[in-house]
Coordinates of C-alpha atoms and ligand atoms in Angstrom, one line a residue:
M1 CA 22.0 17.9 25.4
K2 CA 22.5 14.2 24.8
K3 CA 25.4 13.5 22.4
L4 CA 24.2 11.9 19.2
V5 CA 26.8 10.2 17.2
L6 CA 24.7 10.3 14.0
A7 CA 27.4 9.0 11.7
L8 CA 27.6 5.8 13.7
L9 CA 24.1 4.6 13.1
V10 CA 23.4 1.4 11.3
V11 CA 20.1 1.4 9.6
A12 CA 18.8 -1.9 8.6
G13 CA 16.1 -2.3 5.9
C14 CA 12.7 -1.8 7.5
A15 CA 9.7 -2.4 5.2
A16 CA 11.7 -5.2 3.6
S17 CA 11.9 -7.4 6.6
G18 CA 8.3 -6.5 7.3
V19 CA 9.4 -4.8 10.5
A20 CA 8.5 -1.2 11.5
A21 CA 11.5 1.1 11.4
A22 CA 11.0 2.0 15.0
E23 CA 11.6 -1.6 16.1
L24 CA 14.9 -1.9 14.4
P25 CA 18.0 -2.6 16.4
S26 CA 20.5 0.3 16.5
T27 CA 24.1 -1.0 16.4
A28 CA 27.3 0.9 16.1
L29 CA 29.2 0.7 12.9
S30 CA 32.9 0.0 12.8
A31 CA 35.3 2.7 12.0
A32 CA 34.8 1.7 8.3
G33 CA 31.2 2.8 8.8
S34 CA 30.1 5.5 6.4
A35 CA 27.0 7.1 5.1
A36 CA 27.5 4.9 2.0
N37 CA 27.6 1.7 4.1
A38 CA 24.6 2.8 6.1
A39 CA 22.7 3.7 3.0
T40 CA 23.3 0.2 1.5
Q41 CA 21.8 -1.3 4.6
L42 CA 18.7 0.9 4.1
R43 CA 17.7 -1.1 1.0
P44 CA 14.4 -2.8 1.7
A45 CA 14.5 -6.6 1.3
F46 CA 12.3 -6.3 -1.8
L47 CA 11.9 -3.3 -4.0
L48 CA 10.1 -4.6 -7.1
T49 CA 11.1 -1.5 -9.1
G50 CA 9.0 -1.4 -12.2
A51 CA 6.2 -3.1 -10.3
L52 CA 3.7 -1.1 -12.3
S53 CA 4.8 -2.8 -15.5
R54 CA 4.5 -6.3 -14.0
D55 CA 1.8 -8.9 -14.2
S56 CA -0.3 -8.1 -11.2
Q57 CA -3.7 -8.3 -9.6
D58 CA -5.0 -4.9 -8.5
L59 CA -6.7 -5.3 -5.1
S60 CA -8.4 -1.9 -5.2
G61 CA -12.2 -1.9 -4.7
Q62 CA -14.6 -2.2 -1.8
W63 CA -13.0 -3.5 1.3
T64 CA -14.8 -3.9 4.7
Y65 CA -13.5 -2.2 7.8
S66 CA -13.8 -2.3 11.6
K67 CA -12.8 0.6 13.9
D68 CA -10.6 -0.2 16.8
L69 CA -10.1 2.9 18.8
Y70 CA -8.6 1.1 21.8
R71 CA -6.4 -1.2 19.7
T72 CA -7.9 -4.3 21.3
G73 CA -7.4 -6.2 18.1
L74 CA -3.6 -5.8 18.6
T75 CA -3.2 -6.0 22.4
D76 CA -5.4 -6.6 25.4
I77 CA -5.4 -4.6 28.6
N78 CA -2.0 -4.4 30.3
G79 CA -0.3 -5.2 26.9
W80 CA -1.4 -8.8 26.9
V81 CA -2.0 -10.6 23.7
A82 CA -5.3 -9.6 22.2
K83 CA -8.3 -11.7 23.1
S84 CA -9.2 -14.0 20.2
R85 CA -12.7 -12.5 20.1
M86 CA -11.1 -9.2 19.2
Q87 CA -8.5 -10.4 16.7
R88 CA -9.8 -8.9 13.4
Y89 CA -7.0 -10.6 11.5
R90 CA -8.2 -14.2 12.2
D91 CA -9.0 -16.4 9.2
L92 CA -12.5 -17.2 10.1
D93 CA -16.0 -16.6 9.0
V94 CA -17.8 -15.2 12.1
A95 CA -21.3 -16.0 10.8
T96 CA -20.4 -19.6 10.3
E97 CA -18.9 -19.8 13.7
E98 CA -22.0 -18.3 15.3
A99 CA -24.2 -20.7 13.4
R100 CA -22.3 -23.6 15.1
G101 CA -23.6 -22.2 18.5
T102 CA -20.5 -22.8 20.6
T103 CA -19.7 -20.8 23.7
D104 CA -17.3 -18.7 21.6
F105 CA -18.4 -15.2 20.5
Y106 CA -16.8 -12.4 18.6
E107 CA -16.8 -8.6 19.0
F108 CA -16.2 -8.0 15.3
D109 CA -17.2 -9.5 12.0
M110 CA -14.9 -8.4 9.1
D111 CA -17.2 -10.0 6.5
R112 CA -20.3 -8.1 7.5
G113 CA -18.6 -4.8 8.3
P114 CA -19.3 -1.5 6.6
R115 CA -17.6 -1.0 3.2
I116 CA -15.1 1.5 2.1
A117 CA -13.2 2.3 -1.1
V118 CA -9.6 1.3 -1.3
P119 CA -7.5 3.2 -2.1
G120 CA -8.6 6.3 -0.3
A121 CA -8.5 8.0 3.1
W122 CA -11.3 7.0 5.5
N123 CA -11.8 10.6 6.6
A124 CA -13.7 11.3 3.4
A125 CA -15.8 8.1 3.6
T126 CA -18.4 8.9 6.2
P127 CA -19.1 11.9 8.5
E128 CA -18.5 9.6 11.5
M129 CA -14.9 8.9 10.2
R130 CA -14.1 12.5 9.3
Y131 CA -11.8 13.1 12.4
Y132 CA -11.2 9.5 13.4
D133 CA -7.6 9.1 14.3
G134 CA -6.5 5.7 15.4
L135 CA -6.5 2.0 14.4
V136 CA -8.9 0.7 11.7
W137 CA -8.9 -2.9 10.4
F138 CA -9.5 -3.4 6.7
Q139 CA -10.2 -6.7 4.9
R140 CA -10.8 -8.0 1.5
K141 CA -11.0 -11.5 0.0
F142 CA -9.5 -12.3 -3.3
K143 CA -8.9 -15.4 -5.4
A144 CA -5.4 -16.3 -6.4
P145 CA -5.0 -19.0 -9.1
A146 CA -2.1 -21.4 -8.4
R147 CA 1.1 -20.6 -10.4
E148 CA 3.7 -23.3 -10.1
G149 CA 7.2 -22.1 -9.4
E150 CA 6.4 -18.5 -9.1
R151 CA 6.8 -16.1 -6.2
A152 CA 4.1 -13.8 -5.0
F153 CA 4.3 -10.4 -3.3
L154 CA 2.0 -7.8 -1.9
R155 CA 3.0 -4.3 -2.8
F156 CA 1.4 -1.4 -0.9
E157 CA 2.0 2.0 -2.5
A158 CA 1.1 3.8 0.8
V159 CA -0.6 3.1 4.0
N160 CA -1.0 6.1 6.4
Y161 CA 0.6 5.8 9.0
K162 CA 1.4 2.3 10.4
A163 CA 0.4 -1.0 8.7
Y164 CA 0.0 -4.4 10.2
V165 CA -0.5 -6.9 7.4
Y166 CA -2.0 -10.4 7.7
L167 CA -2.8 -13.0 5.0
N168 CA -5.1 -15.9 5.9
G169 CA -4.6 -15.2 9.6
K170 CA -0.8 -15.1 9.4
E171 CA 1.2 -11.9 10.1
I172 CA 3.1 -11.0 6.9
G173 CA 4.8 -7.8 8.0
R174 CA 4.5 -4.3 9.3
H175 CA 5.5 -0.9 8.0
E176 CA 5.8 2.6 9.4
G177 CA 5.6 5.7 7.2
G178 CA 2.6 7.0 5.4
F179 CA 3.9 7.8 2.0
T180 CA 6.3 5.2 0.7
P181 CA 5.8 1.8 -0.8
F182 CA 6.5 -1.5 0.8
V183 CA 6.7 -5.1 -0.5
L184 CA 6.0 -8.2 1.5
E185 CA 6.5 -11.7 0.1
V186 CA 3.4 -14.0 0.4
T187 CA 4.5 -17.0 -1.7
D188 CA 4.0 -19.4 1.2
A189 CA 1.0 -17.7 2.8
L190 CA -1.0 -17.5 -0.4
K191 CA -3.7 -20.1 -0.9
E192 CA -5.1 -21.4 -4.1
G193 CA -8.6 -20.1 -4.3
D194 CA -9.9 -17.7 -1.6
N195 CA -7.6 -15.6 0.4
R196 CA -8.4 -13.3 3.3
L197 CA -6.2 -10.1 3.4
T198 CA -6.5 -8.1 6.6
V199 CA -4.6 -4.8 7.2
G200 CA -4.6 -2.9 10.5
V201 CA -4.0 0.8 9.7
D202 CA -3.1 3.1 12.6
S203 CA -3.2 6.8 11.6
T204 CA -2.0 8.1 15.0
H205 CA 1.1 10.3 15.0
D206 CA 3.2 11.0 18.1
A207 CA 6.3 12.8 19.1
Q208 CA 8.4 10.1 17.5
S209 CA 6.6 9.7 14.2
I210 CA 7.5 11.4 11.0
P211 CA 5.7 13.8 10.8
T212 CA 4.8 14.4 14.4
F213 CA 1.2 15.0 15.5
I214 CA 1.1 18.7 14.5
T215 CA 1.2 19.6 10.9
D216 CA -0.8 22.0 8.6
W217 CA -2.6 19.3 6.6
D218 CA -5.2 16.7 7.1
L219 CA -4.9 13.4 8.9
Y220 CA -5.9 11.2 5.9
G221 CA -5.7 7.7 7.5
G222 CA -6.1 4.6 5.5
I223 CA -4.8 2.6 2.6
T224 CA -4.4 5.7 0.5
R225 CA -2.7 4.2 -2.5
P226 CA -3.2 1.0 -4.5
V227 CA -2.4 -2.5 -3.3
R228 CA -1.3 -5.2 -5.8
L229 CA -0.6 -8.9 -5.7
I230 CA 2.5 -9.3 -8.0
R231 CA 3.8 -12.6 -9.4
T232 CA 7.4 -13.0 -10.5
P233 CA 9.5 -15.9 -11.7
A234 CA 11.4 -17.8 -9.0
T235 CA 14.5 -15.6 -9.8
F236 CA 13.4 -12.1 -10.7
I237 CA 14.6 -8.6 -11.3
D238 CA 14.0 -6.8 -8.1
D239 CA 15.6 -3.5 -9.0
A240 CA 16.6 -1.9 -12.3
T241 CA 17.9 1.6 -12.7
L242 CA 19.5 3.7 -15.4
T243 CA 20.7 7.3 -15.3
L244 CA 22.6 9.8 -17.4
K245 CA 25.8 10.9 -15.7
P246 CA 27.3 14.4 -15.9
D247 CA 30.2 12.9 -18.0
G248 CA 27.7 11.9 -20.7
R249 CA 27.7 8.2 -20.0
I250 CA 24.8 6.1 -19.0
A251 CA 25.2 4.2 -15.8
G252 CA 22.8 1.6 -14.4
E253 CA 22.4 -1.4 -12.2
V254 CA 20.2 -4.5 -12.2
R255 CA 19.7 -6.7 -9.2
L256 CA 18.3 -10.1 -9.3
Q257 CA 16.8 -12.1 -6.4
G258 CA 16.4 -15.8 -6.2
A259 CA 18.3 -19.0 -6.3
Q260 CA 19.6 -18.4 -9.9
A261 CA 20.6 -14.7 -9.3
A262 CA 24.3 -15.2 -9.7
N263 CA 26.2 -15.2 -13.0
Q264 CA 23.1 -14.4 -15.2
A265 CA 23.2 -12.5 -18.5
V266 CA 21.4 -9.2 -18.2
T267 CA 20.3 -7.0 -21.2
V268 CA 19.2 -3.4 -21.2
A269 CA 17.6 -1.9 -24.3
I270 CA 17.0 1.8 -24.5
G271 CA 14.2 2.1 -27.0
A272 CA 15.5 1.2 -30.4
L273 CA 18.7 3.3 -29.7
S274 CA 21.0 0.9 -28.0
T275 CA 21.3 -2.4 -26.2
A276 CA 23.9 -3.3 -23.6
T277 CA 24.7 -6.6 -21.8
A278 CA 26.3 -7.4 -18.5
R279 CA 26.5 -10.4 -16.1
T280 CA 25.4 -10.5 -12.5
D281 CA 28.0 -11.1 -9.8
A282 CA 27.7 -13.6 -6.9
N283 CA 25.1 -11.3 -5.3
G284 CA 22.9 -11.0 -8.3
R285 CA 24.1 -7.5 -9.2
A286 CA 25.0 -6.3 -12.7
V287 CA 26.3 -2.8 -13.5
F288 CA 26.3 -0.9 -16.7
D289 CA 28.4 2.1 -17.8
I290 CA 27.9 2.7 -21.4
P291 CA 28.4 5.7 -23.7
A292 CA 25.1 7.6 -24.3
P293 CA 23.8 6.8 -27.8
A294 CA 24.6 9.7 -30.2
K295 CA 21.0 10.2 -31.0
L296 CA 19.8 10.2 -27.3
E297 CA 17.4 13.1 -26.8
R298 CA 17.7 14.9 -23.5
W299 CA 14.6 15.1 -21.3
S300 CA 13.5 18.6 -20.3
P301 CA 10.3 20.3 -19.4
D302 CA 10.0 21.7 -23.0
S303 CA 10.7 18.3 -24.5
P304 CA 9.9 15.5 -22.0
K305 CA 11.2 12.7 -24.0
L306 CA 10.9 9.3 -22.4
Y307 CA 12.4 6.1 -23.7
D308 CA 10.9 2.6 -23.3
V309 CA 13.6 0.8 -21.4
R310 CA 13.6 -3.0 -21.2
F311 CA 15.6 -4.8 -18.6
S312 CA 15.8 -8.6 -19.2
A313 CA 17.5 -11.4 -17.2
G314 CA 17.0 -15.1 -16.6
G315 CA 13.5 -15.2 -18.1
D316 CA 12.2 -12.1 -16.4
T317 CA 11.6 -8.7 -18.0
V318 CA 10.9 -5.3 -16.4
R319 CA 9.9 -2.2 -18.4
D320 CA 10.2 1.4 -17.5
R321 CA 9.8 4.7 -19.3
I322 CA 13.0 6.7 -18.5
G323 CA 14.1 10.2 -19.5
F324 CA 17.8 11.2 -19.6
R325 CA 19.0 14.6 -18.4
T326 CA 21.7 16.0 -16.2
I327 CA 21.2 18.4 -13.3
A328 CA 24.0 20.4 -11.6
V329 CA 24.8 23.5 -9.8
K330 CA 27.6 25.9 -11.0
G331 CA 28.2 28.9 -8.8
N332 CA 24.7 30.4 -8.3
Q333 CA 23.2 28.8 -11.4
I334 CA 21.2 25.6 -11.6
L335 CA 22.0 23.8 -14.9
L336 CA 19.7 21.4 -16.6
N337 CA 21.5 19.6 -19.4
G338 CA 24.3 22.1 -19.0
K339 CA 22.0 25.2 -19.5
P340 CA 21.0 27.7 -16.8
L341 CA 17.4 27.3 -15.6
F342 CA 14.8 29.2 -13.7
L343 CA 12.3 27.0 -11.8
R344 CA 8.9 28.5 -12.4
G345 CA 7.0 26.5 -9.9
I346 CA 4.3 26.1 -7.3
S347 CA 3.8 23.9 -4.2
L348 CA 1.3 21.1 -4.2
H349 CA -0.3 18.9 -1.5
E350 CA -1.5 15.5 -2.4
E351 CA -5.2 16.3 -2.5
E352 CA -7.5 16.0 -5.5
F353 CA -10.0 18.6 -6.6
G354 CA -13.4 18.4 -5.0
P355 CA -15.3 19.4 -1.8
N356 CA -14.5 16.1 0.0
P357 CA -11.0 14.9 -1.1
A358 CA -9.9 11.4 -0.1
R359 CA -6.3 11.8 -1.2
N360 CA -7.1 9.3 -4.0
M361 CA -4.6 10.1 -6.7
T362 CA -6.0 8.5 -9.7
E363 CA -4.2 9.4 -12.9
Q364 CA -7.1 11.6 -13.8
A365 CA -7.0 13.4 -10.5
S366 CA -3.3 13.9 -10.7
R367 CA -3.4 15.0 -14.3
A368 CA -6.0 17.7 -13.5
L369 CA -3.7 19.2 -10.9
L370 CA -0.5 19.0 -12.9
S371 CA -2.2 20.4 -16.0
E372 CA -3.3 23.4 -14.0
I373 CA 0.4 23.9 -13.1
K374 CA 2.0 23.2 -16.4
L375 CA -0.6 24.8 -18.8
G376 CA -2.5 27.2 -16.5
L377 CA 0.5 28.7 -14.7
N378 CA 3.1 28.3 -17.4
A379 CA 5.3 26.4 -14.9
N380 CA 8.1 24.0 -15.4
Y381 CA 8.5 22.9 -11.8
V382 CA 6.4 21.6 -8.8
R383 CA 7.3 21.3 -5.2
L384 CA 5.7 18.0 -4.1
S385 CA 5.2 19.0 -0.5
H386 CA 5.5 17.9 2.3
Y387 CA 6.0 14.1 1.8
P388 CA 6.5 11.7 -1.1
H389 CA 3.6 12.0 -3.5
S390 CA 2.1 9.0 -5.3
E391 CA 4.1 7.2 -8.0
T392 CA 1.3 8.2 -10.4
T393 CA 2.0 11.9 -9.8
V394 CA 5.8 11.6 -10.2
R395 CA 5.4 9.5 -13.3
L396 CA 3.0 12.1 -14.8
A397 CA 5.5 14.8 -14.0
D398 CA 8.0 12.9 -16.1
E399 CA 5.5 12.5 -18.9
M400 CA 4.2 16.1 -18.8
G401 CA 7.6 17.8 -18.3
L402 CA 7.5 19.2 -14.8
L403 CA 10.7 19.2 -12.7
V404 CA 10.1 18.0 -9.2
W405 CA 11.2 18.8 -5.6
S406 CA 10.7 15.8 -3.4
E407 CA 10.7 15.7 0.3
I408 CA 9.9 13.5 3.3
P409 CA 7.9 15.0 6.2
V410 CA 10.7 16.0 8.5
Y411 CA 8.6 19.1 9.2
W412 CA 8.6 21.7 12.0
T413 CA 9.6 20.1 15.3
V414 CA 10.9 16.5 15.3
D415 CA 12.5 14.5 18.2
W416 CA 16.0 15.5 17.0
E417 CA 17.9 13.7 19.7
N418 CA 16.3 10.3 19.2
P419 CA 18.3 7.9 17.1
A420 CA 15.2 5.8 16.4
V421 CA 13.5 8.8 14.8
L422 CA 16.6 9.5 12.7
R423 CA 16.5 5.9 11.6
K424 CA 13.0 6.3 10.5
A425 CA 13.8 9.4 8.5
L426 CA 16.7 7.7 6.7
A427 CA 14.7 4.6 5.9
M428 CA 11.9 6.8 4.5
Q429 CA 14.4 8.7 2.4
A430 CA 15.8 5.4 1.1
E431 CA 12.3 4.1 0.2
T432 CA 11.6 7.3 -1.7
I433 CA 14.8 7.4 -3.6
Y434 CA 14.7 3.7 -4.5
R435 CA 11.1 4.3 -5.8
D436 CA 11.8 7.4 -7.8
R437 CA 15.4 7.4 -9.0
N438 CA 14.5 6.5 -12.6
R439 CA 12.4 9.6 -12.8
A440 CA 14.1 12.4 -14.8
A441 CA 11.6 14.9 -13.4
V442 CA 13.0 14.6 -9.9
V443 CA 15.9 17.0 -9.5
L444 CA 15.9 18.0 -5.9
W445 CA 15.7 16.0 -2.7
S446 CA 14.8 18.1 0.3
V447 CA 15.9 17.1 3.7
G448 CA 13.5 19.3 5.8
N449 CA 10.9 22.0 6.1
E450 CA 11.0 25.0 8.5
T451 CA 12.8 23.2 11.3
P452 CA 14.0 25.5 14.1
V453 CA 17.8 25.7 14.2
S454 CA 19.6 23.9 17.0
P455 CA 22.8 21.7 17.1
A456 CA 20.8 18.5 17.4
R457 CA 18.5 19.4 14.5
T458 CA 21.4 20.4 12.2
A459 CA 23.2 17.2 13.0
F460 CA 20.0 15.3 12.2
H461 CA 19.5 17.1 8.8
G462 CA 23.2 16.7 8.1
A463 CA 22.9 12.9 8.5
M464 CA 19.9 13.1 6.1
A465 CA 21.9 15.0 3.5
D466 CA 24.8 12.6 3.7
N467 CA 22.3 9.7 3.3
V468 CA 20.8 11.3 0.2
R469 CA 24.1 11.8 -1.4
A470 CA 25.2 8.2 -0.6
L471 CA 21.9 6.8 -2.0
D472 CA 21.8 9.2 -5.1
P473 CA 24.8 11.3 -6.0
T474 CA 23.1 12.4 -9.2
R475 CA 20.6 14.9 -7.8
L476 CA 20.7 18.1 -5.8
V477 CA 20.1 18.5 -2.1
S478 CA 18.1 21.3 -0.6
A479 CA 15.9 22.1 2.4
A480 CA 13.2 24.7 3.0
L481 CA 14.8 26.9 5.7
L482 CA 13.5 29.7 7.8
V483 CA 14.7 33.2 7.3
D484 CA 16.0 35.6 9.9
R485 CA 15.3 39.3 10.0
H486 CA 17.4 41.8 11.8
K487 CA 18.7 45.4 11.7
E488 CA 22.0 46.1 10.1
N489 CA 23.1 49.8 10.3
G490 CA 19.5 50.7 11.1
E491 CA 18.3 48.8 8.0
D492 CA 15.9 45.8 8.1
V493 CA 17.7 42.8 6.5
T494 CA 16.6 39.3 5.7
V495 CA 19.3 36.7 6.1
I496 CA 19.6 32.9 6.3
K497 CA 21.2 32.2 9.7
D498 CA 21.4 28.4 9.5
P499 CA 24.5 26.2 9.5
L500 CA 22.7 23.6 7.5
V501 CA 23.4 25.7 4.3
D502 CA 26.9 24.0 4.3
K503 CA 25.2 20.7 3.5
L504 CA 23.0 22.0 0.6
D505 CA 23.5 22.4 -3.1
V506 CA 20.5 24.8 -3.5
L507 CA 19.4 27.1 -0.7
A508 CA 15.6 27.4 -0.2
V509 CA 13.6 29.6 2.1
N510 CA 10.0 30.0 3.1
T511 CA 9.0 33.6 3.6
Y512 CA 5.6 35.0 4.6
A513 CA 6.3 38.7 5.0
G514 CA 3.1 40.5 4.1
W515 CA 0.9 37.7 5.4
Y516 CA 2.2 36.6 8.8
G517 CA 3.7 39.6 10.7
N518 CA 3.3 43.3 10.4
D519 CA 4.7 44.2 7.0
T520 CA 2.5 46.2 4.7
L521 CA 2.4 45.0 1.1
D522 CA 4.0 48.2 -0.1
A523 CA 7.0 47.5 2.1
L524 CA 7.8 44.1 0.5
P525 CA 9.7 45.3 -2.5
T526 CA 11.9 47.5 -0.3
L527 CA 12.9 44.6 2.0
K528 CA 16.7 43.9 1.7
W529 CA 17.9 40.4 1.3
K530 CA 21.5 39.4 2.1
V531 CA 22.1 35.8 0.9
P532 CA 25.2 34.0 -0.2
A533 CA 26.3 35.3 -3.7
D534 CA 27.7 32.0 -4.8
R535 CA 24.7 29.7 -4.3
P536 CA 21.4 29.4 -6.1
L537 CA 18.3 30.3 -4.0
I538 CA 14.7 29.2 -4.3
L539 CA 11.8 30.8 -2.5
S540 CA 10.3 27.5 -1.6
E541 CA 7.2 29.1 -0.1
F542 CA 5.3 32.4 0.1
G543 CA 1.6 32.9 0.2
A544 CA -1.5 34.5 1.5
D545 CA -5.0 33.2 2.2
A546 CA -7.9 34.2 0.0
L547 CA -11.5 32.9 0.0
A548 CA -12.4 32.4 -3.7
G549 CA -15.2 34.8 -4.6
Y550 CA -14.5 37.2 -1.6
R551 CA -13.8 40.4 -3.4
N552 CA -14.3 44.2 -3.4
D553 CA -13.9 44.6 0.3
G554 CA -11.0 47.0 0.3
M555 CA -7.5 45.4 0.6
K556 CA -8.6 43.2 3.5
K557 CA -6.9 40.0 4.3
F558 CA -8.7 37.0 2.9
T559 CA -9.9 38.9 -0.2
E560 CA -8.8 37.8 -3.6
E561 CA -7.4 41.4 -4.2
Y562 CA -5.2 41.2 -1.1
Q563 CA -3.8 37.8 -2.3
A564 CA -3.2 39.1 -5.8
Q565 CA -1.5 42.3 -4.6
Y566 CA 0.6 40.2 -2.2
Y567 CA 1.8 38.1 -5.2
R568 CA 2.7 41.3 -7.2
K569 CA 4.6 42.8 -4.3
T570 CA 6.4 39.5 -3.3
L571 CA 7.4 38.9 -7.0
A572 CA 8.8 42.5 -7.1
M573 CA 10.8 41.7 -3.9
A574 CA 12.0 38.4 -5.4
E575 CA 13.2 40.2 -8.6
K576 CA 15.7 42.0 -6.5
I577 CA 17.5 38.9 -5.2
P578 CA 20.3 38.3 -7.8
T579 CA 20.8 34.7 -6.9
L580 CA 17.1 33.7 -7.2
R581 CA 16.8 30.6 -9.4
G582 CA 13.3 29.5 -8.6
L583 CA 9.9 29.9 -6.9
S584 CA 7.3 27.5 -5.5
P585 CA 4.7 29.7 -3.9
W586 CA 2.3 28.2 -1.4
I587 CA 0.2 26.7 -2.9
L588 CA -1.8 25.6 -6.0
K589 CA -5.1 24.6 -4.3
D590 CA -6.8 25.2 -1.0
F591 CA -6.3 22.2 1.2
Q592 CA -7.8 20.7 4.3
S593 CA -6.2 21.5 7.6
P594 CA -7.6 21.0 11.1
R595 CA -5.5 24.1 12.1
R596 CA -7.6 26.4 10.0
E597 CA -10.9 27.0 11.8
H598 CA -12.1 30.5 11.0
P599 CA -15.8 29.8 10.4
V600 CA -16.2 32.3 7.6
F601 CA -13.0 32.3 5.6
Q602 CA -11.5 28.9 6.3
D603 CA -13.9 26.3 7.8
G604 CA -11.1 23.7 8.0
W605 CA -9.3 24.7 4.8
N606 CA -6.0 26.5 4.4
R607 CA -6.9 29.1 1.8
K608 CA -3.6 29.9 0.4
G609 CA -4.5 28.2 -2.8
L610 CA -4.3 30.0 -6.2
V611 CA -7.4 28.0 -6.9
S612 CA -10.2 26.9 -4.6
E613 CA -10.7 23.3 -3.6
T614 CA -13.1 22.8 -6.5
G615 CA -10.7 24.5 -8.9
A616 CA -12.1 28.1 -9.2
R617 CA -9.1 30.3 -10.0
K618 CA -8.5 33.3 -7.8
Q619 CA -7.1 36.6 -9.1
A620 CA -3.6 35.8 -7.9
F621 CA -3.6 32.8 -10.3
G622 CA -3.5 35.2 -13.2
V623 CA -0.7 37.3 -11.6
L624 CA 1.6 34.3 -11.3
S625 CA 0.6 32.9 -14.6
D626 CA 1.4 36.1 -16.4
Y627 CA 4.7 36.4 -14.5
Y628 CA 5.8 32.9 -15.5
R629 CA 4.7 33.5 -19.1
G630 CA 7.1 36.5 -19.1
K631 CA 9.9 34.5 -17.5
A632 CA 9.7 31.5 -19.8
G633 CA 12.5 31.5 -22.2
T634 CA 14.5 34.3 -20.5
A635 CA 17.9 33.6 -19.0
P636 CA 17.8 33.4 -15.2
Ligands
GCB701 C1 4.5 27.0 6.1 C2 4.5 25.5 6.0 C3 3.2 25.0 5.3 C4 2.0 25.8 5.8 C5 2.2 27.2 5.5 C6 1.0 28.1 6.0 O1 5.5 27.6 6.3 O2 5.6 25.0 5.4 O3 3.1 23.6 5.5 O4 0.8 25.2 5.3 O5 3.3 27.7 6.0 O6 0.0 28.2 5.3 O7 1.2 28.7 7.0

């Protein structure tokens, strides 16, 4: 095995510089190098925290597109620079050029191409695009009025998986990673009047991408979340954060960018409750550490109180709605605001209700899913699997009162020994944490899902756990681990045999006994679990497929009855684990997966949903809903 000195990796900001994480240099840190140092270097050049509250131009709508399966718009044969007749990003009007009748010709025309809705995955757009996996060029034109003295940025909330961004024919930046936002400055590239924005989107995953090319969910290529043109003053608030610390004080930080960033007065107002001031240092950074106002109401799922928080400095203002709560682990308990808590949850993919989802998480689409969880299932918790979900969803969880498990797609097998892959993972974590750290709902950062134990993999996850703690020491670290079953004194015992547990605050395991494998459902409650007594445990997944409406066929697999009985028996098994502090069964809704090709029961859908893709509740939904109703309000 190659030796990986994980602690010695420097990770430079990736989206920030407009450079893909994979292309970043890897330099060794000095002896002073630490996870904290490395984490600082993961900060993208621009964050625009609170972007959603800013003056902006939403570039959603109908864009045109051009498929480019052989990537000839990026590079020609033998890796040469692309032929000009293939370069989709050129700032030209093909029809006008053709009318001139020169010897030049073009093998694309972005203006006369087919249209597609942005945001949204192309897979849902036309039958031809359903399984398209490769490069597609998108274009839209927009008018930008001149604004003297202001800066302009493009903020992409997510492009799956790689993005190549051009404005008016000029490359603005690149980004790798399908679920995190990136911000590119376009102050100099923006023109008064018409602008041509072209984005190359490559959905292809490989052995070095995160995730790799095999998952259990759909490809969903495209500009899947909104794109906005954002204007700021010349010196502006790039980042503003506020959090309630375990000691009862409120800590925060504001970062200014621009020529006047140093030595500026900064004000933070928490609703009408309190106002604090500070001054930025030479780097434009101001920190706050103030006593929590006596009347501060704590955020919780039962009372998801959010405050309007206003950060002001040097003529710029950013607003956010922030909840204040503490989260901690004590022995085998999880404490929310100091009180023991049981996480009544469910797992969720980012896929809206409907027969042909496009992963377009409008507020309405997201609210429909979260309402089914909060109100239908009586839940207080959601596992947002297996990648960072949209900002819309996380903000709604804040508003509706659902605690959140957040993860990046370090899933199944990853190229553990490759430092470039680790760099991507750490950068992705940083982008997620910087985006969501003002969200009270988010309490758990997960560092992986079902990854097979090996020294290289454990070192990789260990570096991720250190990175999370350096970026955000206020939340808990977990990972969805595999369980191990063996015989002890002739008895079948389920254990966690994974050295990664030493790096985690909360243990979590996925278990599918009764679905995968040969266990009968009646055997489930008798299965013995031997897990650490001094640590909280979550069952991060369990589930069984059922086709909605397939009933009364004995207790066969894929019937609703089988799934319902599977839930009853698994819950009975779970009840016997004394350190169990939460559940997020797999999964709320049937979701698309190219792995699931049984023509009668699956037809391209993973059927472990408690509701069908169109929202029809299966019998097991009622089983879990009743169970959670009984659990609500009882001590864990
Ligand atoms: C798992 C994975 C999840 C799959 C699920 C299944 O363990 O974490 O992504 O979809 O099992 O349905 O098999």
